[in-house]
Structure formats: C-alpha cells, structure tokens
PDB file of C-alpha atoms and ligand atoms in Angstrom:
ATOM      1  CA  MET A   1      84.225 103.692  95.921  1.00 90.00           C
ATOM      2  CA  THR A   2      87.694 103.576  97.529  1.00 96.00           C
ATOM      3  CA  CYS A   3      89.642  99.979  97.683  1.00 97.00           C
ATOM      4  CA  ILE A   4      90.824  99.410 100.898  1.00 98.00           C
ATOM      5  CA  VAL A   5      93.726  96.659 101.130  1.00 98.00           C
ATOM      6  CA  ALA A   6      94.873  95.083 104.267  1.00 98.00           C
ATOM      7  CA  VAL A   7      98.201  93.393 103.827  1.00 98.00           C
ATOM      8  CA  THR A   8      97.879  90.786 106.512  1.00 98.00           C
ATOM      9  CA  ASN A   9      99.750  87.668 107.836  1.00 96.00           C
ATOM     10  CA  GLN A  10     100.364  86.944 111.356  1.00 95.00           C
ATOM     11  CA  LYS A  11     103.784  85.651 110.578  1.00 95.00           C
ATOM     12  CA  GLY A  12     106.259  88.374 110.911  1.00 95.00           C
ATOM     13  CA  GLY A  13     109.367  88.672 107.987  1.00 96.00           C
ATOM     14  CA  VAL A  14     106.901  87.491 105.284  1.00 96.00           C
ATOM     15  CA  GLY A  15     107.122  90.951 103.245  1.00 98.00           C
ATOM     16  CA  LYS A  16     104.202  92.609 104.447  1.00 98.00           C
ATOM     17  CA  THR A  17     105.656  96.265 104.794  1.00 98.00           C
ATOM     18  CA  THR A  18     107.572  95.506 101.682  1.00 98.00           C
ATOM     19  CA  THR A  19     104.546  94.969  99.884  1.00 98.00           C
ATOM     20  CA  ALA A  20     102.833  97.525 101.865  1.00 98.00           C
ATOM     21  CA  ILE A  21     105.019 100.394 100.939  1.00 98.00           C
ATOM     22  CA  ASN A  22     105.715  99.136  97.459  1.00 98.00           C
ATOM     23  CA  LEU A  23     102.287  98.269  96.458  1.00 98.00           C
ATOM     24  CA  ALA A  24     101.036 101.302  97.773  1.00 98.00           C
ATOM     25  CA  ALA A  25     104.256 103.068  95.743  1.00 98.00           C
ATOM     26  CA  ALA A  26     103.415 101.541  92.411  1.00 98.00           C
ATOM     27  CA  ILE A  27      99.798 102.481  92.603  1.00 98.00           C
ATOM     28  CA  ALA A  28     100.507 106.136  93.363  1.00 98.00           C
ATOM     29  CA  LEU A  29     103.001 105.793  90.456  1.00 98.00           C
ATOM     30  CA  ARG A  30      99.778 105.484  88.047  1.00 97.00           C
ATOM     31  CA  LYS A  31      98.327 108.557  89.483  1.00 97.00           C
ATOM     32  CA  LYS A  32      95.937 107.120  91.620  1.00 98.00           C
ATOM     33  CA  LYS A  33      95.870 109.006  95.263  1.00 98.00           C
ATOM     34  CA  THR A  34      97.120 106.381  97.521  1.00 98.00           C
ATOM     35  CA  LEU A  35      97.193 106.347 101.410  1.00 98.00           C
ATOM     36  CA  LEU A  36      99.338 103.894 103.329  1.00 98.00           C
ATOM     37  CA  ILE A  37      98.289 103.420 106.783  1.00 98.00           C
ATOM     38  CA  ASP A  38     100.907 101.997 109.002  1.00 98.00           C
ATOM     39  CA  LEU A  39      99.064  99.802 111.864  1.00 98.00           C
ATOM     40  CA  ASP A  40     102.396  97.834 113.142  1.00 98.00           C
ATOM     41  CA  PRO A  41     103.594  99.235 116.398  1.00 97.00           C
ATOM     42  CA  GLN A  42     107.185  98.572 115.138  1.00 97.00           C
ATOM     43  CA  SER A  43     106.564 101.245 112.476  1.00 98.00           C
ATOM     44  CA  ASN A  44     108.769  99.784 109.546  1.00 98.00           C
ATOM     45  CA  ALA A  45     106.609 101.460 107.079  1.00 98.00           C
ATOM     46  CA  THR A  46     106.635 104.737 108.578  1.00 98.00           C
ATOM     47  CA  ILE A  47     110.381 104.371 109.126  1.00 98.00           C
ATOM     48  CA  ALA A  48     111.101 103.862 105.634  1.00 98.00           C
ATOM     49  CA  PHE A  49     109.562 107.610 104.799  1.00 98.00           C
ATOM     50  CA  PHE A  50     110.470 109.666 107.860  1.00 98.00           C
ATOM     51  CA  GLU A  51     112.623 110.005 110.655  1.00 96.00           C
ATOM     52  CA  THR A  52     111.281 108.851 113.674  1.00 93.00           C
ATOM     53  CA  ALA A  53     112.164 112.163 115.709  1.00 94.00           C
ATOM     54  CA  ASP A  54     109.877 113.930 113.080  1.00 94.00           C
ATOM     55  CA  ILE A  55     106.932 112.155 114.075  1.00 95.00           C
ATOM     56  CA  HIS A  56     104.997 113.762 116.383  1.00 94.00           C
ATOM     57  CA  THR A  57     101.527 112.534 115.787  1.00 96.00           C
ATOM     58  CA  SER A  58     100.580 109.124 114.494  1.00 98.00           C
ATOM     59  CA  MET A  59      97.730 106.639 114.093  1.00 98.00           C
ATOM     60  CA  TYR A  60      98.115 106.193 118.012  1.00 97.00           C
ATOM     61  CA  ASP A  61      96.568 109.616 118.368  1.00 97.00           C
ATOM     62  CA  VAL A  62      93.570 108.668 115.992  1.00 97.00           C
ATOM     63  CA  PHE A  63      92.939 105.309 118.642  1.00 96.00           C
ATOM     64  CA  SER A  64      93.062 107.495 121.683  1.00 92.00           C
ATOM     65  CA  ASP A  65      90.361 108.099 123.878  1.00 88.00           C
ATOM     66  CA  ARG A  66      90.300 111.987 122.454  1.00 90.00           C
ATOM     67  CA  PRO A  67      91.138 111.075 119.040  1.00 92.00           C
ATOM     68  CA  ALA A  68      92.985 113.158 116.285  1.00 95.00           C
ATOM     69  CA  GLU A  69      91.380 113.306 113.112  1.00 97.00           C
ATOM     70  CA  MET A  70      93.031 111.115 110.641  1.00 98.00           C
ATOM     71  CA  ALA A  71      93.358 114.332 108.253  1.00 97.00           C
ATOM     72  CA  ALA A  72      95.509 115.689 111.025  1.00 97.00           C
ATOM     73  CA  ILE A  73      98.085 112.750 111.009  1.00 98.00           C
ATOM     74  CA  ILE A  74      98.092 112.153 107.480  1.00 98.00           C
ATOM     75  CA  ARG A  75     101.809 113.225 105.745  1.00 98.00           C
ATOM     76  CA  PRO A  76     102.818 113.651 102.074  1.00 98.00           C
ATOM     77  CA  THR A  77     105.669 111.857 100.719  1.00 98.00           C
ATOM     78  CA  LYS A  78     107.828 112.628  97.967  1.00 96.00           C
ATOM     79  CA  ASP A  79     105.573 111.462  95.439  1.00 95.00           C
ATOM     80  CA  ALA A  80     102.449 113.447  94.870  1.00 95.00           C
ATOM     81  CA  ASN A  81     100.380 111.016  94.710  1.00 98.00           C
ATOM     82  CA  LEU A  82     101.490 108.721  97.874  1.00 98.00           C
ATOM     83  CA  PHE A  83     100.646 109.669 101.520  1.00 98.00           C
ATOM     84  CA  VAL A  84     101.358 108.040 104.597  1.00 98.00           C
ATOM     85  CA  ALA A  85      99.259 107.574 108.065  1.00 98.00           C
ATOM     86  CA  PRO A  86     102.436 107.198 110.223  1.00 98.00           C
ATOM     87  CA  SER A  87     102.471 104.422 113.151  1.00 98.00           C
ATOM     88  CA  ARG A  88     104.589 104.572 116.509  1.00 95.00           C
ATOM     89  CA  LEU A  89     105.780 102.335 118.760  1.00 95.00           C
ATOM     90  CA  ALA A  90     102.541 103.461 121.276  1.00 94.00           C
ATOM     91  CA  LEU A  91     100.511 101.635 119.532  1.00 95.00           C
ATOM     92  CA  ALA A  92     101.549  98.646 121.355  1.00 95.00           C
ATOM     93  CA  LYS A  93      99.836 100.031 123.755  1.00 95.00           C
ATOM     94  CA  LEU A  94      96.480  99.618 122.178  1.00 94.00           C
ATOM     95  CA  GLU A  95      95.768  96.024 122.576  1.00 90.00           C
ATOM     96  CA  GLN A  96      95.275  96.639 126.475  1.00 91.00           C
ATOM     97  CA  GLN A  97      93.600 100.231 126.278  1.00 93.00           C
ATOM     98  CA  LEU A  98      91.092  99.034 123.879  1.00 92.00           C
ATOM     99  CA  ALA A  99      90.176  95.762 125.787  1.00 86.00           C
ATOM    100  CA  GLY A 100      86.748  95.973 126.904  1.00 87.00           C
ATOM    101  CA  GLN A 101      85.563  98.877 124.910  1.00 93.00           C
ATOM    102  CA  PHE A 102      82.742  97.634 122.762  1.00 93.00           C
ATOM    103  CA  ASP A 103      83.329  99.474 119.794  1.00 94.00           C
ATOM    104  CA  ALA A 104      87.043  98.616 119.686  1.00 96.00           C
ATOM    105  CA  PRO A 105      87.108  96.824 116.692  1.00 96.00           C
ATOM    106  CA  PHE A 106      85.802  99.744 114.339  1.00 97.00           C
ATOM    107  CA  LYS A 107      87.827 102.595 115.724  1.00 97.00           C
ATOM    108  CA  LEU A 108      89.733 102.505 112.409  1.00 98.00           C
ATOM    109  CA  LYS A 109      86.895 102.381 109.979  1.00 98.00           C
ATOM    110  CA  ASP A 110      85.364 105.084 111.857  1.00 97.00           C
ATOM    111  CA  ALA A 111      88.173 107.296 111.801  1.00 97.00           C
ATOM    112  CA  MET A 112      88.393 106.500 108.203  1.00 98.00           C
ATOM    113  CA  THR A 113      85.250 107.800 107.437  1.00 97.00           C
ATOM    114  CA  PRO A 114      85.616 111.080 106.661  1.00 97.00           C
ATOM    115  CA  ILE A 115      88.595 110.672 104.852  1.00 98.00           C
ATOM    116  CA  GLN A 116      88.641 107.931 102.922  1.00 97.00           C
ATOM    117  CA  HIS A 117      86.806 109.244  99.542  1.00 98.00           C
ATOM    118  CA  GLU A 118      89.710 111.489  99.158  1.00 98.00           C
ATOM    119  CA  TYR A 119      91.657 108.383  98.116  1.00 98.00           C
ATOM    120  CA  GLU A 120      91.154 106.006  95.348  1.00 98.00           C
ATOM    121  CA  TYR A 121      93.479 103.457  96.853  1.00 98.00           C
ATOM    122  CA  ILE A 122      94.031 102.725 100.442  1.00 98.00           C
ATOM    123  CA  VAL A 123      96.852 100.239 101.626  1.00 98.00           C
ATOM    124  CA  ILE A 124      97.179  99.018 105.402  1.00 98.00           C
ATOM    125  CA  ASP A 125     100.129  97.476 107.008  1.00 98.00           C
ATOM    126  CA  THR A 126      99.415  95.226 109.846  1.00 98.00           C
ATOM    127  CA  PRO A 127     101.626  93.644 112.652  1.00 98.00           C
ATOM    128  CA  PRO A 128     102.353  90.205 112.910  1.00 97.00           C
ATOM    129  CA  ALA A 129      99.697  89.381 114.953  1.00 95.00           C
ATOM    130  CA  LEU A 130      95.669  88.640 114.475  1.00 94.00           C
ATOM    131  CA  GLY A 131      95.226  91.164 117.439  1.00 95.00           C
ATOM    132  CA  ILE A 132      92.858  94.155 117.716  1.00 96.00           C
ATOM    133  CA  LEU A 133      94.824  95.949 115.146  1.00 97.00           C
ATOM    134  CA  THR A 134      94.414  93.678 112.460  1.00 97.00           C
ATOM    135  CA  VAL A 135      91.194  93.190 113.536  1.00 97.00           C
ATOM    136  CA  ASN A 136      90.816  97.087 112.818  1.00 98.00           C
ATOM    137  CA  ALA A 137      92.454  96.956 109.547  1.00 98.00           C
ATOM    138  CA  LEU A 138      90.047  93.820 108.551  1.00 98.00           C
ATOM    139  CA  VAL A 139      86.791  95.563 109.591  1.00 98.00           C
ATOM    140  CA  ALA A 140      87.929  98.967 107.740  1.00 98.00           C
ATOM    141  CA  ALA A 141      89.114  97.168 104.785  1.00 98.00           C
ATOM    142  CA  THR A 142      87.148  96.480 101.120  1.00 97.00           C
ATOM    143  CA  HIS A 143      90.042  93.452 100.484  1.00 97.00           C
ATOM    144  CA  LEU A 144      92.451  91.377 101.980  1.00 98.00           C
ATOM    145  CA  LEU A 145      96.099  91.163 100.577  1.00 98.00           C
ATOM    146  CA  VAL A 146      98.390  88.072 101.949  1.00 97.00           C
ATOM    147  CA  PRO A 147     102.219  87.852 101.205  1.00 97.00           C
ATOM    148  CA  ILE A 148     103.235  84.546 102.297  1.00 96.00           C
ATOM    149  CA  GLN A 149     107.166  83.692 102.179  1.00 94.00           C
ATOM    150  CA  ALA A 150     108.434  80.776  99.849  1.00 90.00           C
ATOM    151  CA  ALA A 151     109.992  78.732 102.582  1.00 88.00           C
ATOM    152  CA  TYR A 152     108.943  75.773 104.491  1.00 82.00           C
ATOM    153  CA  PHE A 153     105.889  75.958 106.954  1.00 83.00           C
ATOM    154  CA  ALA A 154     104.928  78.844 104.556  1.00 83.00           C
ATOM    155  CA  ILE A 155     101.270  77.855 104.746  1.00 84.00           C
ATOM    156  CA  GLU A 156     101.279  76.863 108.598  1.00 85.00           C
ATOM    157  CA  GLY A 157      99.201  79.362 110.185  1.00 84.00           C
ATOM    158  CA  THR A 158      97.020  80.911 107.327  1.00 89.00           C
ATOM    159  CA  ASP A 159      93.941  78.584 108.611  1.00 90.00           C
ATOM    160  CA  ASP A 160      93.932  80.478 111.131  1.00 92.00           C
ATOM    161  CA  LEU A 161      94.311  83.636 109.145  1.00 93.00           C
ATOM    162  CA  LEU A 162      91.646  82.435 107.083  1.00 93.00           C
ATOM    163  CA  GLU A 163      89.558  81.541 110.180  1.00 94.00           C
ATOM    164  CA  THR A 164      89.604  85.081 111.156  1.00 95.00           C
ATOM    165  CA  PHE A 165      88.401  86.412 107.763  1.00 96.00           C
ATOM    166  CA  GLY A 166      85.432  84.422 107.773  1.00 95.00           C
ATOM    167  CA  ARG A 167      84.525  85.206 111.205  1.00 96.00           C
ATOM    168  CA  ILE A 168      84.928  89.549 110.314  1.00 97.00           C
ATOM    169  CA  ARG A 169      82.814  88.745 107.076  1.00 96.00           C
ATOM    170  CA  SER A 170      79.992  87.035 109.360  1.00 95.00           C
ATOM    171  CA  ARG A 171      79.398  89.900 111.374  1.00 92.00           C
ATOM    172  CA  PRO A 172      81.216  93.114 110.947  1.00 95.00           C
ATOM    173  CA  ASN A 173      82.324  93.216 107.504  1.00 97.00           C
ATOM    174  CA  PRO A 174      80.399  90.682 105.490  1.00 97.00           C
ATOM    175  CA  ALA A 175      81.470  92.728 102.164  1.00 95.00           C
ATOM    176  CA  LEU A 176      85.269  91.753 102.822  1.00 97.00           C
ATOM    177  CA  LYS A 177      87.060  90.109 100.079  1.00 96.00           C
ATOM    178  CA  ILE A 178      90.135  88.089  99.572  1.00 96.00           C
ATOM    179  CA  LEU A 179      91.880  90.096  96.955  1.00 97.00           C
ATOM    180  CA  GLY A 180      94.606  87.685  96.506  1.00 97.00           C
ATOM    181  CA  VAL A 181      97.731  85.648  97.972  1.00 97.00           C
ATOM    182  CA  VAL A 182     101.036  87.036  96.658  1.00 97.00           C
ATOM    183  CA  ILE A 183     104.454  84.920  97.368  1.00 96.00           C
ATOM    184  CA  THR A 184     107.373  86.292  98.736  1.00 97.00           C
ATOM    185  CA  LEU A 185     110.965  85.826  99.130  1.00 97.00           C
ATOM    186  CA  PHE A 186     110.905  83.695  96.319  1.00 96.00           C
ATOM    187  CA  ASP A 187     114.132  82.121  95.190  1.00 95.00           C
ATOM    188  CA  LYS A 188     113.883  80.309  91.919  1.00 91.00           C
ATOM    189  CA  ARG A 189     117.368  78.402  92.769  1.00 93.00           C
ATOM    190  CA  THR A 190     115.920  76.355  95.574  1.00 92.00           C
ATOM    191  CA  ASN A 191     113.966  73.642  95.616  1.00 92.00           C
ATOM    192  CA  ILE A 192     112.312  75.079  99.054  1.00 91.00           C
ATOM    193  CA  SER A 193     110.416  77.977  96.863  1.00 91.00           C
ATOM    194  CA  ARG A 194     109.559  75.889  94.073  1.00 89.00           C
ATOM    195  CA  ASP A 195     107.665  73.278  96.421  1.00 90.00           C
ATOM    196  CA  THR A 196     106.271  75.654  98.369  1.00 90.00           C
ATOM    197  CA  HIS A 197     105.036  77.560  95.467  1.00 90.00           C
ATOM    198  CA  GLU A 198     103.230  74.408  94.158  1.00 91.00           C
ATOM    199  CA  GLN A 199     101.950  73.783  97.917  1.00 90.00           C
ATOM    200  CA  ILE A 200     100.475  77.485  98.105  1.00 92.00           C
ATOM    201  CA  ARG A 201      98.868  77.186  94.502  1.00 92.00           C
ATOM    202  CA  ALA A 202      97.408  73.871  95.505  1.00 91.00           C
ATOM    203  CA  VAL A 203      95.573  75.280  98.672  1.00 90.00           C
ATOM    204  CA  PHE A 204      95.078  78.814  97.281  1.00 92.00           C
ATOM    205  CA  GLY A 205      94.470  78.218  93.435  1.00 93.00           C
ATOM    206  CA  GLU A 206      92.839  81.335  91.818  1.00 93.00           C
ATOM    207  CA  ALA A 207      93.529  83.523  94.571  1.00 96.00           C
ATOM    208  CA  LEU A 208      97.461  83.280  93.964  1.00 97.00           C
ATOM    209  CA  PHE A 209      98.610  86.141  91.558  1.00 97.00           C
ATOM    210  CA  LYS A 210     100.894  85.112  89.060  1.00 97.00           C
ATOM    211  CA  THR A 211     103.444  87.666  90.050  1.00 98.00           C
ATOM    212  CA  ARG A 212     105.818  86.488  92.537  1.00 97.00           C
ATOM    213  CA  ILE A 213     107.955  88.619  94.220  1.00 98.00           C
ATOM    214  CA  SER A 214     111.819  87.276  94.267  1.00 98.00           C
ATOM    215  CA  LYS A 215     114.081  87.968  96.397  1.00 97.00           C
ATOM    216  CA  ASN A 216     115.837  91.048  95.621  1.00 98.00           C
ATOM    217  CA  VAL A 217     118.729  92.840  97.846  1.00 98.00           C
ATOM    218  CA  ARG A 218     117.462  96.248  96.523  1.00 98.00           C
ATOM    219  CA  LEU A 219     113.953  95.752  98.249  1.00 98.00           C
ATOM    220  CA  GLU A 220     116.137  95.218 101.332  1.00 98.00           C
ATOM    221  CA  GLU A 221     117.850  98.341 101.083  1.00 98.00           C
ATOM    222  CA  SER A 222     115.807 100.745  99.894  1.00 98.00           C
ATOM    223  CA  PRO A 223     113.986 101.826 103.263  1.00 98.00           C
ATOM    224  CA  ALA A 224     117.066 102.559 104.796  1.00 97.00           C
ATOM    225  CA  TYR A 225     117.433 105.159 102.107  1.00 97.00           C
ATOM    226  CA  LYS A 226     113.960 106.468 102.475  1.00 97.00           C
ATOM    227  CA  GLU A 227     113.215 105.388  98.989  1.00 97.00           C
ATOM    228  CA  THR A 228     110.818 103.068  97.520  1.00 98.00           C
ATOM    229  CA  ILE A 229     111.949 100.577  95.069  1.00 98.00           C
ATOM    230  CA  PHE A 230     110.967 102.882  92.166  1.00 98.00           C
ATOM    231  CA  SER A 231     113.016 105.690  93.350  1.00 97.00           C
ATOM    232  CA  TYR A 232     115.966 103.672  94.547  1.00 98.00           C
ATOM    233  CA  ALA A 233     116.528 101.068  92.276  1.00 98.00           C
ATOM    234  CA  PRO A 234     113.450 101.358  89.126  1.00 98.00           C
ATOM    235  CA  LYS A 235     115.312  98.765  87.170  1.00 98.00           C
ATOM    236  CA  SER A 236     115.435  96.123  89.425  1.00 98.00           C
ATOM    237  CA  THR A 237     113.611  93.032  89.656  1.00 98.00           C
ATOM    238  CA  GLY A 238     112.049  94.305  93.020  1.00 98.00           C
ATOM    239  CA  ALA A 239     110.560  97.397  90.811  1.00 98.00           C
ATOM    240  CA  GLU A 240     109.654  95.154  88.025  1.00 98.00           C
ATOM    241  CA  GLU A 241     107.825  92.652  90.075  1.00 98.00           C
ATOM    242  CA  TYR A 242     106.137  95.316  92.199  1.00 98.00           C
ATOM    243  CA  ARG A 243     104.763  97.026  89.185  1.00 98.00           C
ATOM    244  CA  LYS A 244     103.415  93.393  87.717  1.00 98.00           C
ATOM    245  CA  LEU A 245     102.032  93.097  90.924  1.00 98.00           C
ATOM    246  CA  ALA A 246     100.356  96.365  91.323  1.00 98.00           C
ATOM    247  CA  GLN A 247      98.392  96.292  87.676  1.00 98.00           C
ATOM    248  CA  GLU A 248      97.304  92.796  88.627  1.00 98.00           C
ATOM    249  CA  VAL A 249      95.830  94.105  91.906  1.00 98.00           C
ATOM    250  CA  LEU A 250      94.025  97.239  89.949  1.00 98.00           C
ATOM    251  CA  GLN A 251      92.533  94.491  87.240  1.00 97.00           C
ATOM    252  CA  ARG A 252      91.079  92.082  90.141  1.00 97.00           C
ATOM    253  CA  VAL A 253      89.773  95.301  91.836  1.00 96.00           C
ATOM    254  CA  GLN A 254      88.400  96.724  88.294  1.00 94.00           C
ATOM    255  CA  GLU A 255      86.975  92.966  87.750  1.00 92.00           C
ATOM    256  CA  ASP A 256      85.406  93.135  91.187  1.00 86.00           C
ATOM    257  CA  ARG A 257      83.753  96.505  90.720  1.00 86.00           C
ATOM    258  CA  VAL A 258      81.937  95.494  87.189  1.00 87.00           C
ATOM    259  CA  ALA A 259      80.801  92.250  89.056  1.00 86.00           C
ATOM    260  CA  ARG A 260      79.192  93.896  91.655  1.00 82.00           C
ATOM    261  CA  HIS A 261      77.738  96.490  89.335  1.00 82.00           C
ATOM    262  CA  THR A 262      76.312  93.853  87.430  1.00 87.00           C
ATOM    263  CA  GLN A 263      74.929  92.349  90.772  1.00 81.00           C
ATOM    264  CA  ASP A 264      73.523  95.040  91.511  1.00 81.00           C
ATOM    265  CA  ALA A 265      72.076  95.996  88.190  1.00 82.00           C
ATOM    266  CA  ALA A 266      70.213  92.143  88.192  1.00 75.00           C
TER     267      ALA A 266
HETATM  268  P1  LIG B 301     106.877  91.684 107.203  1.00 57.22           P
HETATM  269  O1  LIG B 301     106.537  93.288 107.315  1.00 57.22           O
HETATM  270  O2  LIG B 301     105.975  90.593 107.042  1.00 57.22           O
HETATM  271  O3  LIG B 301     107.764  91.612 108.970  1.00 57.22           O
HETATM  272  P2  LIG B 301     109.103  92.763 105.909  1.00 57.22           P
HETATM  273  O4  LIG B 301     108.579  93.483 104.721  1.00 57.22           O
HETATM  274  O5  LIG B 301     109.286  93.389 107.089  1.00 57.22           O
HETATM  275  O6  LIG B 301     108.198  91.416 106.391  1.00 57.22           O
HETATM  276  O7  LIG B 301     110.109  91.716 105.162  1.00 57.22           O
HETATM  277  C1  LIG B 301     111.264  91.078 106.403  1.00 57.22           C
HETATM  278  C2  LIG B 301     112.486  91.184 105.908  1.00 57.22           C
HETATM  279  O8  LIG B 301     112.741  90.827 104.610  1.00 57.22           O
HETATM  280  C3  LIG B 301     113.279  92.891 105.749  1.00 57.22           C
HETATM  281  O9  LIG B 301     114.370  92.720 106.309  1.00 57.22           O
HETATM  282  C4  LIG B 301     112.962  93.323 104.504  1.00 57.22           C
HETATM  283  O10 LIG B 301     113.718  94.411 104.002  1.00 57.22           O
HETATM  284  C5  LIG B 301     113.383  91.911 103.587  1.00 57.22           C
HETATM  285  N1  LIG B 301     112.454  91.631 102.507  1.00 57.22           N
HETATM  286  C6  LIG B 301     111.474  91.546 102.222  1.00 57.22           C
HETATM  287  N2  LIG B 301     110.824  91.269 100.958  1.00 57.22           N
HETATM  288  C7  LIG B 301     112.128  91.102 100.272  1.00 57.22           C
HETATM  289  C8  LIG B 301     112.615  90.840  99.223  1.00 57.22           C
HETATM  290  N3  LIG B 301     111.617  90.214  98.109  1.00 57.22           N
HETATM  291  N4  LIG B 301     113.784  90.529  98.915  1.00 57.22           N
HETATM  292  C9  LIG B 301     114.711  90.399  99.918  1.00 57.22           C
HETATM  293  N5  LIG B 301     114.377  91.233 100.875  1.00 57.22           N
HETATM  294  C10 LIG B 301     113.030  91.355 101.260  1.00 57.22           C
HETATM  295 MG1  LIG B 302     105.832  94.372 108.835  1.00 57.22          MG
END
C-alpha cells in the first residue's frame, strides 16, 4: 500500500516545503519510488526543481472542470526515483471555484487513484491555511506530518489543525493517522528553541520525532540552485538530519503496517 504523507501546518514559514522536498528526496535516495505533490499556490516546492516558465500543466489542471490526468502533469527530476506534480499560482483560484461543489474535498483523492500504486511514497506539500486544498490533502493522505518551528507561539494554532484532523477522520478519511510532529528551525544556542522543544514534547509526547531539524543555511540556499540538500550539500547538518528523519518516517510506517496486519489477522 502506498504511504501518502500530507505535510501540514496552517502557519507559514515553519518549514513545510523544506521538509516536503527533502523528506521526499531522502526517501527516493533509499531507492523507493516517490512522488512529491505541490498543493501550495505559492509553488515553492515546484520552483525548487523547475523553472516556472517550463511549467505548462500543473495540479491546477487536475482540479479543473475538464480535469487533466495526474499522469500527464507529473514530471521526472534529476533523481531517478523522485517525481514531482507541480503547482502554479492559479491553484489559488480553486478555493472559490470549488466552493459549493459537493465532491470538492475528494478531487485529489480521485485524481490520485489511478496513479498512486506506482509509487511507494507520496509526499504532499500544503498551503499555510486549512482551506479546501489542505482538506483535499488530508482526505487523500494516509498520514499527517506536522512541522513545528521552534519559536514562541509555536503550538498556537495546532489545536485548529488537530480539530480539522479529527473532523476528517470522523467522516471522509477514518484511516488517517498522525505520523508525527517534527521540530524545525531549531537553534540549540537559544533558550527559545529549548523551551519550545519542551513545550512541544509535553503536548505531543510520543508523536514527536526524535530527529530535530536545526537551522542550517544550506537548507535555505539549495532551492535557489534547483538542488535538494542531498545534491547541494550532502555533508551538511541539514542533509544529515533529513536523512535521519526519513529513517524515522520509514520505521514508523513499517511499524504501522505490521500493526494493521496483526489487527486484520486477529
Ligand atoms: P513553509 O513551507 O512552512 O512556509 P518553508 O519550508 O518555505 O516553510 O521555510 C520558510 C523559510 O525558512 C524558507 O526561506 C526556507 O528556506 C527557510 N528554512 C526552512 N527550514 C530551514 C532550516 N532548517 N534552516 C534554515 N532555513 C530554513
Ligand atoms: Mg511552503
């Protein structure tokens, strides 16, 4: 079964896109065929791989009234195991266009059905809002991964996210699970980072990944060169930490599969 991870937090600037890109890349480097879906109209994940001028078809076409097949918009990357479904600014129009359509929350799930078995992992980058695009990601996903920035007010707003998670689970997607919470932009020299780490651990407990993503300028630079952290600065702290995070993710997914299997057998 394909593992579909939605990387979500309605706050902007918390490391969603950086995490989506580099987690997908780290999984692909472990020879697992991986698809990164960019659902943010700001298209930061897309621009980290391609020139905007080269993007003629995108997720916007998939959501349109005469939908394109996802297979037609997915693009290969320099990494043979990593593929990207690009976004365009036009995606911002969907909040209005889809309003009132009864199947609006299911568009992504339906579009993914014919192609998802081709991938072992699908990572979805979401916009900084709990609107229709994020809801589509949560309806289509098997797992939710929440990046939280180590900063004051870090967990403010996570209750809204958890409430949305609960509502999605109660109806459209009862199988959705929290894969984990990852602390991002961590700076071990500051009290703020250490305090928020404790606070986040107190709130999320076991869900918190052991791996923290530190502030690392290489992570900020790599998208400008259309590189992932693994080709841009393979020995950097950023590369090392995202490799570790990927390892934890794969381990949790594996444990989850075993648990489901045992449940099914019982
Ligand atoms: P979001 O998708 O949640 O808005 P981004 O991943 O785009 O967040 O990160 C916001 C900004 O912070 C970007 O400029 C990004 O390059 C930078 N950034 C993200 N993670 C790190 C990190 N660990 N170290 C340094 N800069 C980072
Ligand atoms: Mg982003």
